[in-house]
XYZ file of C-alpha atoms in Angstrom:
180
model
C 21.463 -13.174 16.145
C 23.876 -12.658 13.762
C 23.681 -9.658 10.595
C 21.718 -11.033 8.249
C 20.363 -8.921 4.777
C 16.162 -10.332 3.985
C 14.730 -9.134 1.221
C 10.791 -9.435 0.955
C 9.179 -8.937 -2.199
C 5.443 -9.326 -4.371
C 3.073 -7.072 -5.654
C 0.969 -4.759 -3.838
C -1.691 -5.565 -0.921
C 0.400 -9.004 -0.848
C 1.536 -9.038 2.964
C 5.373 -7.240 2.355
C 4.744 -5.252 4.959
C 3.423 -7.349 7.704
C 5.700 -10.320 6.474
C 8.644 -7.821 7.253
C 7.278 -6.328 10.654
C 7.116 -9.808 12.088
C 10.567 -10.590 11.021
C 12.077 -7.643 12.646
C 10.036 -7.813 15.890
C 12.750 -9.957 16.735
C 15.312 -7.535 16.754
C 16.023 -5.529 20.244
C 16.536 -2.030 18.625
C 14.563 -1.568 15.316
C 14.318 1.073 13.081
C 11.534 1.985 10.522
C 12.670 3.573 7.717
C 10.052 5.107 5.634
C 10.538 6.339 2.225
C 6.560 7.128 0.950
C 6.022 10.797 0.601
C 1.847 11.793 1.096
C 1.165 12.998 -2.328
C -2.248 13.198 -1.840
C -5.019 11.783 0.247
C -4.801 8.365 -0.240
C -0.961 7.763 0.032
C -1.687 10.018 3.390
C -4.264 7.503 4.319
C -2.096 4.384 3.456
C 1.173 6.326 5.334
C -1.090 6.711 8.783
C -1.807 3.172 8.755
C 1.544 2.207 8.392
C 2.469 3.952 10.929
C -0.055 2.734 13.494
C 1.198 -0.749 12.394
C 4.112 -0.247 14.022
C 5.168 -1.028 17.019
C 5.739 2.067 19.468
C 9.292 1.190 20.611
C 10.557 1.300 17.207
C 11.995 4.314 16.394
C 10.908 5.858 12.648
C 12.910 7.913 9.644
C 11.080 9.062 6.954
C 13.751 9.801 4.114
C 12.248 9.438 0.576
C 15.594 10.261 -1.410
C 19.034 10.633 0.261
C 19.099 7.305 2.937
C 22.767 6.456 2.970
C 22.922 10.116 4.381
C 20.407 9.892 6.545
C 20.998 5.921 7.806
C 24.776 6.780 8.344
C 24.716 8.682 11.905
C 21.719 5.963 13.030
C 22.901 2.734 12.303
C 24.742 2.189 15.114
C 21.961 2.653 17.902
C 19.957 -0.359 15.867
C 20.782 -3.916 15.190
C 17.744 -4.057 13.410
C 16.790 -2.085 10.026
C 13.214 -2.560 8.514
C 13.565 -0.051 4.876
C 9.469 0.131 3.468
C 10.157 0.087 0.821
C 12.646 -0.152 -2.105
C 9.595 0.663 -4.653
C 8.962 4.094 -3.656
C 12.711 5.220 -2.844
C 13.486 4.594 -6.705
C 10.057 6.024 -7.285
C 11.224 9.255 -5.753
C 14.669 8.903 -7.380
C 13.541 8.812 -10.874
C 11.182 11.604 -10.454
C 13.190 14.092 -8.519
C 15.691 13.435 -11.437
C 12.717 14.202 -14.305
C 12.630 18.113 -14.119
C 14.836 18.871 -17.233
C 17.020 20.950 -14.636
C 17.871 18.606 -11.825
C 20.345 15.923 -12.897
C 19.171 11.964 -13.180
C 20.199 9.776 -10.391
C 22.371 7.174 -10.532
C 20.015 4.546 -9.666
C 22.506 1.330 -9.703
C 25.096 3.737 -7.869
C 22.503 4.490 -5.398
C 22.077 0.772 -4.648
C 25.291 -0.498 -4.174
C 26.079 2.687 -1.804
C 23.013 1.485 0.579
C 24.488 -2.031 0.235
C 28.159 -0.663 1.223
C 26.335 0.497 3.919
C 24.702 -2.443 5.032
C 28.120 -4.010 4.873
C 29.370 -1.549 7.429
C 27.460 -2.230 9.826
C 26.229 -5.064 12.239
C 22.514 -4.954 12.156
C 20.499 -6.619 10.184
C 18.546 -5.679 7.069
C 14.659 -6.365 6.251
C 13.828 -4.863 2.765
C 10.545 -4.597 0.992
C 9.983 -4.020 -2.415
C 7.636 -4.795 -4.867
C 7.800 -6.994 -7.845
C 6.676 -5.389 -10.784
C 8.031 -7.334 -13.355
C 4.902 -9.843 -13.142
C 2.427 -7.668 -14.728
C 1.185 -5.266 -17.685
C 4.069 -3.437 -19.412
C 3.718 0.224 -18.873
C 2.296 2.335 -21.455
C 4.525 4.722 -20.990
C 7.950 5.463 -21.622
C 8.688 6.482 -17.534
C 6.684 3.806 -16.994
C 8.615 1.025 -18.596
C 12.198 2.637 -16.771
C 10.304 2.768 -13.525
C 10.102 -1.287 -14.002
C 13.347 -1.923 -15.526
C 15.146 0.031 -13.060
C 13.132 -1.706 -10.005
C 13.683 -4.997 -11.472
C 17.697 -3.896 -11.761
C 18.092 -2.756 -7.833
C 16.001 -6.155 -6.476
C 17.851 -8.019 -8.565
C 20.955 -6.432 -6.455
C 19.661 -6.466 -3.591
C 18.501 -10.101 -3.980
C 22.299 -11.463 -5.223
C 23.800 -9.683 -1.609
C 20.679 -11.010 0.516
C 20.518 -14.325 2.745
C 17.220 -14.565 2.353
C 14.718 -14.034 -0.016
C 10.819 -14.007 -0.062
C 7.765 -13.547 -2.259
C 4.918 -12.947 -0.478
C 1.612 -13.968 -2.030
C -1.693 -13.465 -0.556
C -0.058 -12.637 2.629
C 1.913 -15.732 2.015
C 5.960 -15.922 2.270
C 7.771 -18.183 -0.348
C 11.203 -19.100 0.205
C 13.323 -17.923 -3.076
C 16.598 -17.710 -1.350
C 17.908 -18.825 1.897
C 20.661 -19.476 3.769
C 20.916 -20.633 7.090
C 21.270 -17.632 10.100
């Protein structure tokens, strides 16, 4: 199989995640990388089922902010990456960047290094992410960056992909695709 970059996008409870677990299964040597941090029970809840998802020969990182660090040493053991998901890695981004000490992240600059990476390596890429661009505008001033900068990094992510998908009641539409 040759490298290939799939993003997999739609809003939440849509199938993403299961959409993206079945197109990885096909790689030999997969890795999970997990960016949700438990904030409270819930997102602890919704983290233990995604882990028990998984399948048991894949190996897992959990990195919520730095993963070109973290991916760099890793990548080549796999020729299969699965990254759940996009949403909360810019998530954790902008907030560890709101605390009027700690400087903002470069979001874009953030992007395009995990795409350099991607580029320097031979496995293949399956990225979730959520649209968010479909719904109510945020009330909030946070709020409406969160979206803008989302819809910024999948549009990036999107232009370098070979294949993208919204998923819709657990349903994958073809938005981009190019042959493997």
């Amino acid at each position: 199989m040759s490298r290939r970059l799939t993003l997999i996008l739609g809003g939440v409870r849509a199938g993403k995640s299961t959409y993206a677990q079945r197109l990885a299964a096909s790689g030999e040597r997969v890795l999970f990388v997990a960016t949700a941090e438990a904030g409270d029970a819930d997102m602890q809840a919704r983290i233990e089922a995604h882990r028990e998802s998984r399948p048991t020969d894949w190996d897992t990182l959990e990195e919520p902010l730095d993963l070109v660090s973290a991916l760099m040493p890793l990548l080549p053991r796999y020729d299969t990456v699965l990254l759940d998901c996009l949403t909360l890695w810019v998530s954790n981004l902008m907030l560890a960047g709101s605390a009027p000490e700690s400087p903002r992240c470069d979001i874009p600059e953030a992007i395009r290094g995990l795409l350099e990476l991607y580029r320097s390596g031979e496995a293949s890429w399956v990225i979730v992410s959520n649209e968010v661009g479909l719904g109510v505008v945020p009330t909030t001033k946070m709020g409406r960056e969160y979206a803008d900068e989302l819809g910024r990094v999948n549009q990036m992510v999107a232009a370098e992909a070979d294949g993208v998908y919204f998923m819709a009641a657990g349903i994958p539409m073809v938005v981009k695709s190019s042959a493997p």
